[in-house]
PDB file of C-alpha atoms in Angstrom:
ATOM      1  CA  MET A   1       0.149  -0.290   0.003  1.00  0.00           C
ATOM      2  CA  VAL A   2       0.857   3.930  -0.614  1.00  0.00           C
ATOM      3  CA  GLY A   3       0.586   5.498   2.203  1.00  0.00           C
ATOM      4  CA  GLU A   4      -2.714   7.183   2.784  1.00  0.00           C
ATOM      5  CA  GLU A   5      -1.183  10.939   2.884  1.00  0.00           C
ATOM      6  CA  THR A   6       1.307  10.592  -0.401  1.00  0.00           C
ATOM      7  CA  ALA A   7       0.306   9.855  -4.230  1.00  0.00           C
ATOM      8  CA  ILE A   8       3.085   8.388  -6.396  1.00  0.00           C
ATOM      9  CA  LEU A   9       4.434   8.396  -9.657  1.00  0.00           C
ATOM     10  CA  ILE A  10       6.013   5.459 -11.074  1.00  0.00           C
ATOM     11  CA  LEU A  11       8.225   5.361 -14.615  1.00  0.00           C
ATOM     12  CA  ARG A  12       6.138   2.560 -16.118  1.00  0.00           C
ATOM     13  CA  GLU A  13       8.288   3.343 -20.220  1.00  0.00           C
ATOM     14  CA  GLY A  14      12.027   4.889 -20.199  1.00  0.00           C
ATOM     15  CA  GLN A  15      14.989   4.655 -18.830  1.00  0.00           C
ATOM     16  CA  GLY A  16      14.914   4.081 -15.387  1.00  0.00           C
ATOM     17  CA  VAL A  17      11.926   1.728 -15.311  1.00  0.00           C
ATOM     18  CA  GLY A  18      10.486   1.370 -12.099  1.00  0.00           C
ATOM     19  CA  THR A  19      11.776   4.079 -10.249  1.00  0.00           C
ATOM     20  CA  ARG A  20       8.621   5.906  -8.354  1.00  0.00           C
ATOM     21  CA  TRP A  21       8.600   9.057  -7.434  1.00  0.00           C
ATOM     22  CA  ARG A  22       6.968  10.558  -4.240  1.00  0.00           C
ATOM     23  CA  ILE A  23       4.025  13.876  -5.007  1.00  0.00           C
ATOM     24  CA  ASP A  24       4.994  15.113  -0.952  1.00  0.00           C
ATOM     25  CA  HIS A  25       5.169  18.613  -2.152  1.00  0.00           C
ATOM     26  CA  ASP A  26       2.519  21.816  -3.034  1.00  0.00           C
ATOM     27  CA  ASN A  27       4.685  21.968  -6.800  1.00  0.00           C
ATOM     28  CA  MET A  28       6.785  19.420  -8.239  1.00  0.00           C
ATOM     29  CA  ILE A  29       8.004  20.013 -11.491  1.00  0.00           C
ATOM     30  CA  ILE A  30       8.575  17.251 -13.956  1.00  0.00           C
ATOM     31  CA  GLY A  31      11.343  18.223 -16.334  1.00  0.00           C
ATOM     32  CA  ARG A  32      15.562  17.531 -17.931  1.00  0.00           C
ATOM     33  CA  GLU A  33      16.893  20.043 -15.407  1.00  0.00           C
ATOM     34  CA  GLU A  34      19.047  18.635 -13.021  1.00  0.00           C
ATOM     35  CA  ASP A  35      16.584  20.900  -9.792  1.00  0.00           C
ATOM     36  CA  CYS A  36      13.075  19.709 -11.128  1.00  0.00           C
ATOM     37  CA  ASP A  37      11.220  17.693  -8.740  1.00  0.00           C
ATOM     38  CA  ILE A  38      10.946  14.632 -11.264  1.00  0.00           C
ATOM     39  CA  VAL A  39      14.064  14.683 -12.966  1.00  0.00           C
ATOM     40  CA  LEU A  40      13.236  13.070 -16.906  1.00  0.00           C
ATOM     41  CA  PRO A  41      17.207  12.883 -19.192  1.00  0.00           C
ATOM     42  CA  SER A  42      15.999  12.705 -22.236  1.00  0.00           C
ATOM     43  CA  ARG A  43      16.599  15.554 -24.935  1.00  0.00           C
ATOM     44  CA  GLN A  44      12.719  15.419 -25.674  1.00  0.00           C
ATOM     45  CA  VAL A  45      11.818  16.134 -22.248  1.00  0.00           C
ATOM     46  CA  SER A  46      11.898  20.066 -21.920  1.00  0.00           C
ATOM     47  CA  ARG A  47      13.792  21.631 -19.125  1.00  0.00           C
ATOM     48  CA  ASN A  48      11.086  22.581 -17.478  1.00  0.00           C
ATOM     49  CA  HIS A  49       8.178  20.081 -19.110  1.00  0.00           C
ATOM     50  CA  ALA A  50       5.125  19.643 -16.563  1.00  0.00           C
ATOM     51  CA  ARG A  51       3.663  20.008 -13.749  1.00  0.00           C
ATOM     52  CA  ILE A  52       2.243  18.716 -10.714  1.00  0.00           C
ATOM     53  CA  ARG A  53      -0.306  20.732  -8.170  1.00  0.00           C
ATOM     54  CA  ARG A  54      -1.564  19.475  -5.555  1.00  0.00           C
ATOM     55  CA  SER A  55      -5.106  21.485  -4.252  1.00  0.00           C
ATOM     56  CA  GLY A  56      -7.617  20.837  -1.708  1.00  0.00           C
ATOM     57  CA  GLY A  57      -6.523  17.079  -1.792  1.00  0.00           C
ATOM     58  CA  ARG A  58      -6.668  16.702  -5.864  1.00  0.00           C
ATOM     59  CA  HIS A  59      -3.118  16.323  -7.924  1.00  0.00           C
ATOM     60  CA  ILE A  60      -3.961  18.507 -11.041  1.00  0.00           C
ATOM     61  CA  LEU A  61      -0.991  18.435 -14.052  1.00  0.00           C
ATOM     62  CA  GLU A  62      -0.205  21.467 -15.783  1.00  0.00           C
ATOM     63  CA  ASP A  63       1.941  21.485 -19.430  1.00  0.00           C
ATOM     64  CA  LEU A  64       4.485  23.863 -18.852  1.00  0.00           C
ATOM     65  CA  GLY A  65       4.501  24.856 -22.423  1.00  0.00           C
ATOM     66  CA  SER A  66       6.498  21.903 -23.470  1.00  0.00           C
ATOM     67  CA  LYS A  67       7.908  21.548 -26.632  1.00  0.00           C
ATOM     68  CA  ASN A  68       6.833  17.743 -27.566  1.00  0.00           C
ATOM     69  CA  GLY A  69       3.667  17.665 -25.142  1.00  0.00           C
ATOM     70  CA  THR A  70       1.893  16.065 -22.263  1.00  0.00           C
ATOM     71  CA  PHE A  71      -0.257  13.490 -22.551  1.00  0.00           C
ATOM     72  CA  VAL A  72      -2.838  11.762 -20.245  1.00  0.00           C
ATOM     73  CA  ASN A  73      -4.485   8.309 -21.478  1.00  0.00           C
ATOM     74  CA  GLY A  74      -3.211   9.260 -24.908  1.00  0.00           C
ATOM     75  CA  ARG A  75      -4.431  12.394 -25.195  1.00  0.00           C
ATOM     76  CA  GLU A  76      -2.925  15.860 -25.099  1.00  0.00           C
ATOM     77  CA  LEU A  77      -3.182  18.134 -21.793  1.00  0.00           C
ATOM     78  CA  THR A  78      -4.447  21.544 -23.212  1.00  0.00           C
ATOM     79  CA  GLU A  79      -5.547  22.610 -19.956  1.00  0.00           C
ATOM     80  CA  PRO A  80      -4.867  21.477 -16.743  1.00  0.00           C
ATOM     81  CA  TYR A  81      -6.236  18.116 -15.779  1.00  0.00           C
ATOM     82  CA  THR A  82      -6.986  16.081 -12.330  1.00  0.00           C
ATOM     83  CA  LEU A  83      -5.291  13.066 -12.267  1.00  0.00           C
ATOM     84  CA  GLN A  84      -7.293   9.902 -11.180  1.00  0.00           C
ATOM     85  CA  ASP A  85      -6.519   7.011  -9.625  1.00  0.00           C
ATOM     86  CA  GLY A  86      -4.508   4.793 -12.645  1.00  0.00           C
ATOM     87  CA  ASP A  87      -3.868   7.496 -15.085  1.00  0.00           C
ATOM     88  CA  GLU A  88      -1.005   7.282 -17.589  1.00  0.00           C
ATOM     89  CA  ILE A  89       0.854  10.328 -18.119  1.00  0.00           C
ATOM     90  CA  GLN A  90       3.212  10.240 -20.946  1.00  0.00           C
ATOM     91  CA  ILE A  91       5.872  12.559 -20.925  1.00  0.00           C
ATOM     92  CA  ALA A  92       7.333  13.854 -24.982  1.00  0.00           C
ATOM     93  CA  LEU A  93       7.684  10.722 -26.171  1.00  0.00           C
ATOM     94  CA  SER A  94      10.517   9.085 -23.851  1.00  0.00           C
ATOM     95  CA  PHE A  95       8.925   8.449 -21.199  1.00  0.00           C
ATOM     96  CA  LYS A  96       5.480   6.800 -19.475  1.00  0.00           C
ATOM     97  CA  LEU A  97       4.599   7.449 -16.233  1.00  0.00           C
ATOM     98  CA  PHE A  98       1.793   5.530 -13.581  1.00  0.00           C
ATOM     99  CA  PHE A  99       0.033   7.633 -11.152  1.00  0.00           C
ATOM    100  CA  VAL A 100      -1.092   5.974  -8.227  1.00  0.00           C
ATOM    101  CA  ASP A 101      -3.435   8.609  -5.928  1.00  0.00           C
ATOM    102  CA  ALA A 102      -2.714   8.353  -1.826  1.00  0.00           C
ATOM    103  CA  GLY A 103      -4.392   4.690  -0.570  1.00  0.00           C
ATOM    104  CA  ALA A 104      -4.352   3.265  -3.202  1.00  0.00           C
ATOM    105  CA  THR A 105      -2.477  -0.305  -3.794  1.00  0.00           C
ATOM    106  CA  VAL A 106      -0.055  -0.335  -6.375  1.00  0.00           C
ATOM    107  CA  PRO A 107      -0.188  -1.989  -9.506  1.00  0.00           C
ATOM    108  CA  LEU A 108       1.760  -5.132 -10.378  1.00  0.00           C
ATOM    109  CA  PHE A 109       3.636  -3.553 -12.820  1.00  0.00           C
ATOM    110  CA  PHE A 110       6.083  -6.282 -12.655  1.00  0.00           C
ATOM    111  CA  GLU A 111       4.061  -9.109 -12.565  1.00  0.00           C
ATOM    112  CA  GLY A 112       5.340 -11.156 -15.603  1.00  0.00           C
ATOM    113  CA  ARG A 113       7.201  -8.706 -17.023  1.00  0.00           C
ATOM    114  CA  ALA A 114      10.691  -9.789 -18.116  1.00  0.00           C
ATOM    115  CA  GLY A 115      13.558  -8.397 -17.665  1.00  0.00           C
ATOM    116  CA  LEU A 116      15.282  -6.410 -14.815  1.00  0.00           C
ATOM    117  CA  HIS A 117      13.839  -3.232 -13.278  1.00  0.00           C
ATOM    118  CA  LEU A 118      15.165  -1.103 -10.458  1.00  0.00           C
ATOM    119  CA  ASP A 119      12.584   0.342  -7.884  1.00  0.00           C
ATOM    120  CA  LYS A 120      15.029   2.997  -6.985  1.00  0.00           C
ATOM    121  CA  ASP A 121      12.710   4.715  -3.551  1.00  0.00           C
ATOM    122  CA  ALA A 122      13.500   1.672  -2.673  1.00  0.00           C
ATOM    123  CA  LYS A 123      16.339   0.431  -3.031  1.00  0.00           C
ATOM    124  CA  SER A 124      15.438  -2.952  -4.821  1.00  0.00           C
ATOM    125  CA  VAL A 125      15.580  -5.107  -7.881  1.00  0.00           C
ATOM    126  CA  TRP A 126      12.765  -6.961  -9.751  1.00  0.00           C
ATOM    127  CA  ILE A 127      13.144  -9.103 -12.161  1.00  0.00           C
ATOM    128  CA  LYS A 128      10.319 -11.191 -13.824  1.00  0.00           C
ATOM    129  CA  GLY A 129       8.002 -10.512 -11.240  1.00  0.00           C
ATOM    130  CA  ARG A 130       9.788 -10.979  -8.589  1.00  0.00           C
ATOM    131  CA  GLU A 131      11.428  -9.138  -6.021  1.00  0.00           C
ATOM    132  CA  LEU A 132      15.389  -9.677  -5.102  1.00  0.00           C
ATOM    133  CA  ASP A 133      15.337 -11.242  -1.180  1.00  0.00           C
ATOM    134  CA  PRO A 134      17.848  -9.772   0.659  1.00  0.00           C
ATOM    135  CA  PRO A 135      17.710  -7.007  -0.975  1.00  0.00           C
ATOM    136  CA  LEU A 136      21.785  -6.021  -2.783  1.00  0.00           C
ATOM    137  CA  SER A 137      24.711  -5.041  -1.040  1.00  0.00           C
ATOM    138  CA  LEU A 138      25.152  -1.331  -1.480  1.00  0.00           C
ATOM    139  CA  ALA A 139      27.626  -1.641  -3.649  1.00  0.00           C
ATOM    140  CA  GLN A 140      26.090  -4.121  -5.863  1.00  0.00           C
ATOM    141  CA  TYR A 141      23.249  -1.859  -5.541  1.00  0.00           C
ATOM    142  CA  ARG A 142      25.171   0.993  -6.702  1.00  0.00           C
ATOM    143  CA  LEU A 143      26.976  -1.033  -9.524  1.00  0.00           C
ATOM    144  CA  LEU A 144      23.399  -2.546 -11.054  1.00  0.00           C
ATOM    145  CA  GLU A 145      21.961   0.806 -11.049  1.00  0.00           C
ATOM    146  CA  LEU A 146      25.208   2.627 -12.657  1.00  0.00           C
ATOM    147  CA  LEU A 147      24.936   0.438 -15.732  1.00  0.00           C
ATOM    148  CA  SER A 148      20.741   0.246 -15.865  1.00  0.00           C
ATOM    149  CA  ASP A 149      21.007   3.660 -16.024  1.00  0.00           C
ATOM    150  CA  ASN A 150      23.338   3.741 -18.979  1.00  0.00           C
ATOM    151  CA  GLU A 151      21.695   0.512 -20.345  1.00  0.00           C
ATOM    152  CA  GLY A 152      23.834  -0.456 -23.526  1.00  0.00           C
ATOM    153  CA  LYS A 153      26.469   1.771 -23.028  1.00  0.00           C
ATOM    154  CA  VAL A 154      29.720   0.298 -21.800  1.00  0.00           C
ATOM    155  CA  CYS A 155      31.043   1.403 -18.260  1.00  0.00           C
ATOM    156  CA  SER A 156      34.766   2.124 -17.404  1.00  0.00           C
ATOM    157  CA  ARG A 157      36.048   0.604 -14.917  1.00  0.00           C
ATOM    158  CA  ASP A 158      36.860   4.051 -13.512  1.00  0.00           C
ATOM    159  CA  GLU A 159      32.730   5.090 -14.003  1.00  0.00           C
ATOM    160  CA  VAL A 160      32.900   2.201 -11.466  1.00  0.00           C
ATOM    161  CA  VAL A 161      34.467   2.723  -9.073  1.00  0.00           C
ATOM    162  CA  GLN A 162      33.606   6.762  -9.243  1.00  0.00           C
ATOM    163  CA  ALA A 163      29.801   5.776  -8.808  1.00  0.00           C
ATOM    164  CA  VAL A 164      30.744   2.609  -6.392  1.00  0.00           C
ATOM    165  CA  TRP A 165      33.504   4.139  -4.177  1.00  0.00           C
ATOM    166  CA  PRO A 166      33.183   6.988  -4.207  1.00  0.00           C
ATOM    167  CA  ASP A 167      35.635   7.620  -1.073  1.00  0.00           C
ATOM    168  CA  ASP A 168      37.920   5.782  -2.547  1.00  0.00           C
ATOM    169  CA  VAL A 169      39.056   7.378  -5.906  1.00  0.00           C
ATOM    170  CA  GLU A 170      42.369   8.927  -4.864  1.00  0.00           C
ATOM    171  CA  GLU A 171      43.486   5.608  -3.480  1.00  0.00           C
ATOM    172  CA  GLY A 172      42.210   2.919  -6.159  1.00  0.00           C
ATOM    173  CA  VAL A 173      40.465   0.244  -6.406  1.00  0.00           C
ATOM    174  CA  SER A 174      41.964  -3.202  -7.425  1.00  0.00           C
ATOM    175  CA  GLU A 175      41.042  -4.986 -10.785  1.00  0.00           C
ATOM    176  CA  GLN A 176      40.492  -7.451  -8.735  1.00  0.00           C
ATOM    177  CA  ALA A 177      37.566  -5.935  -6.145  1.00  0.00           C
ATOM    178  CA  ILE A 178      35.959  -4.686  -9.433  1.00  0.00           C
ATOM    179  CA  ASP A 179      35.897  -8.268 -10.625  1.00  0.00           C
ATOM    180  CA  ALA A 180      35.111  -9.996  -7.546  1.00  0.00           C
ATOM    181  CA  LEU A 181      32.279  -7.465  -6.850  1.00  0.00           C
ATOM    182  CA  ALA A 182      31.006  -7.347 -10.771  1.00  0.00           C
ATOM    183  CA  ARG A 183      30.815 -11.695 -10.392  1.00  0.00           C
ATOM    184  CA  ARG A 184      28.543 -11.247  -6.773  1.00  0.00           C
ATOM    185  CA  LEU A 185      26.263  -9.633  -8.712  1.00  0.00           C
ATOM    186  CA  ARG A 186      25.825 -12.165 -11.142  1.00  0.00           C
ATOM    187  CA  GLU A 187      25.463 -14.561  -8.802  1.00  0.00           C
ATOM    188  CA  ARG A 188      22.671 -12.773  -7.237  1.00  0.00           C
ATOM    189  CA  LEU A 189      20.864 -11.792 -10.552  1.00  0.00           C
ATOM    190  CA  SER A 190      20.824 -15.477 -11.298  1.00  0.00           C
ATOM    191  CA  GLU A 191      19.941 -16.171  -8.247  1.00  0.00           C
ATOM    192  CA  LEU A 192      15.762 -15.023 -10.032  1.00  0.00           C
ATOM    193  CA  ASP A 193      17.114 -15.776 -13.980  1.00  0.00           C
ATOM    194  CA  PRO A 194      19.857 -18.354 -14.041  1.00  0.00           C
ATOM    195  CA  ASP A 195      18.993 -17.947 -17.693  1.00  0.00           C
ATOM    196  CA  HIS A 196      20.612 -14.265 -18.871  1.00  0.00           C
ATOM    197  CA  GLN A 197      23.267 -13.030 -18.159  1.00  0.00           C
ATOM    198  CA  TYR A 198      22.375  -8.955 -17.176  1.00  0.00           C
ATOM    199  CA  ILE A 199      25.756  -7.709 -16.655  1.00  0.00           C
ATOM    200  CA  VAL A 200      28.239  -8.734 -19.629  1.00  0.00           C
ATOM    201  CA  THR A 201      31.760  -8.137 -19.484  1.00  0.00           C
ATOM    202  CA  VAL A 202      33.341  -6.125 -22.425  1.00  0.00           C
ATOM    203  CA  ARG A 203      37.041  -7.215 -22.226  1.00  0.00           C
ATOM    204  CA  GLY A 204      39.537  -3.949 -21.946  1.00  0.00           C
ATOM    205  CA  HIS A 205      36.293  -1.550 -21.558  1.00  0.00           C
ATOM    206  CA  GLY A 206      34.340  -2.505 -18.714  1.00  0.00           C
ATOM    207  CA  PHE A 207      30.649  -3.617 -18.727  1.00  0.00           C
ATOM    208  CA  ARG A 208      27.754  -3.188 -20.174  1.00  0.00           C
ATOM    209  CA  PHE A 209      24.216  -3.845 -19.019  1.00  0.00           C
ATOM    210  CA  ASP A 210      22.383  -6.219 -20.924  1.00  0.00           C
ATOM    211  CA  ASN A 211      18.214  -6.279 -20.107  1.00  0.00           C
ATOM    212  CA  LEU A 212      16.034  -8.449 -21.050  1.00  0.00           C
ATOM    213  CA  ARG A 213      13.392  -7.882 -23.444  1.00  0.00           C
TER     214      ARG A 213
END
């Protein structure tokens, strides 16, 4: 259940699928700028794309003059819209978010779905509809989040060190430590899906995330 006082948005399509944001301010800006409340990193998304405003217990969605539009349930938003539980919000052509009203049950998006998804709020990992339990260690989660956020791209070992061990960058982290972390992460993910390798080693370059489609 979602907390009775807080509605949430769940990202169901786009980079970072499964991410949740609590609508816990009276005004929340959606856009690609890093200072937005809900950051959606795509050039198709305007810097300040849309806003969700709380008023009298309602959540009102407004487009902020975006270039590529805001859509609710497939229809382009041309005036403020009062969100209802279960509404699908599309931002430009890049992202789809699901609105879950305060007190409503979060839909089981992950049930029966292929692939791996992160719930960044809870720092949990879902594979083929099942949550990985016990959860990953902090280092394992940081590595998986880095690779997942850069799906399809090779992340260098230096990028891994920056993301996983930011306090140890100057002292250096051994190749063996990086390889051991990647190996253990693969083992943990294989607990729920032994037939697919999500973490691919690209020799001489680094690692790549390969999600199951």
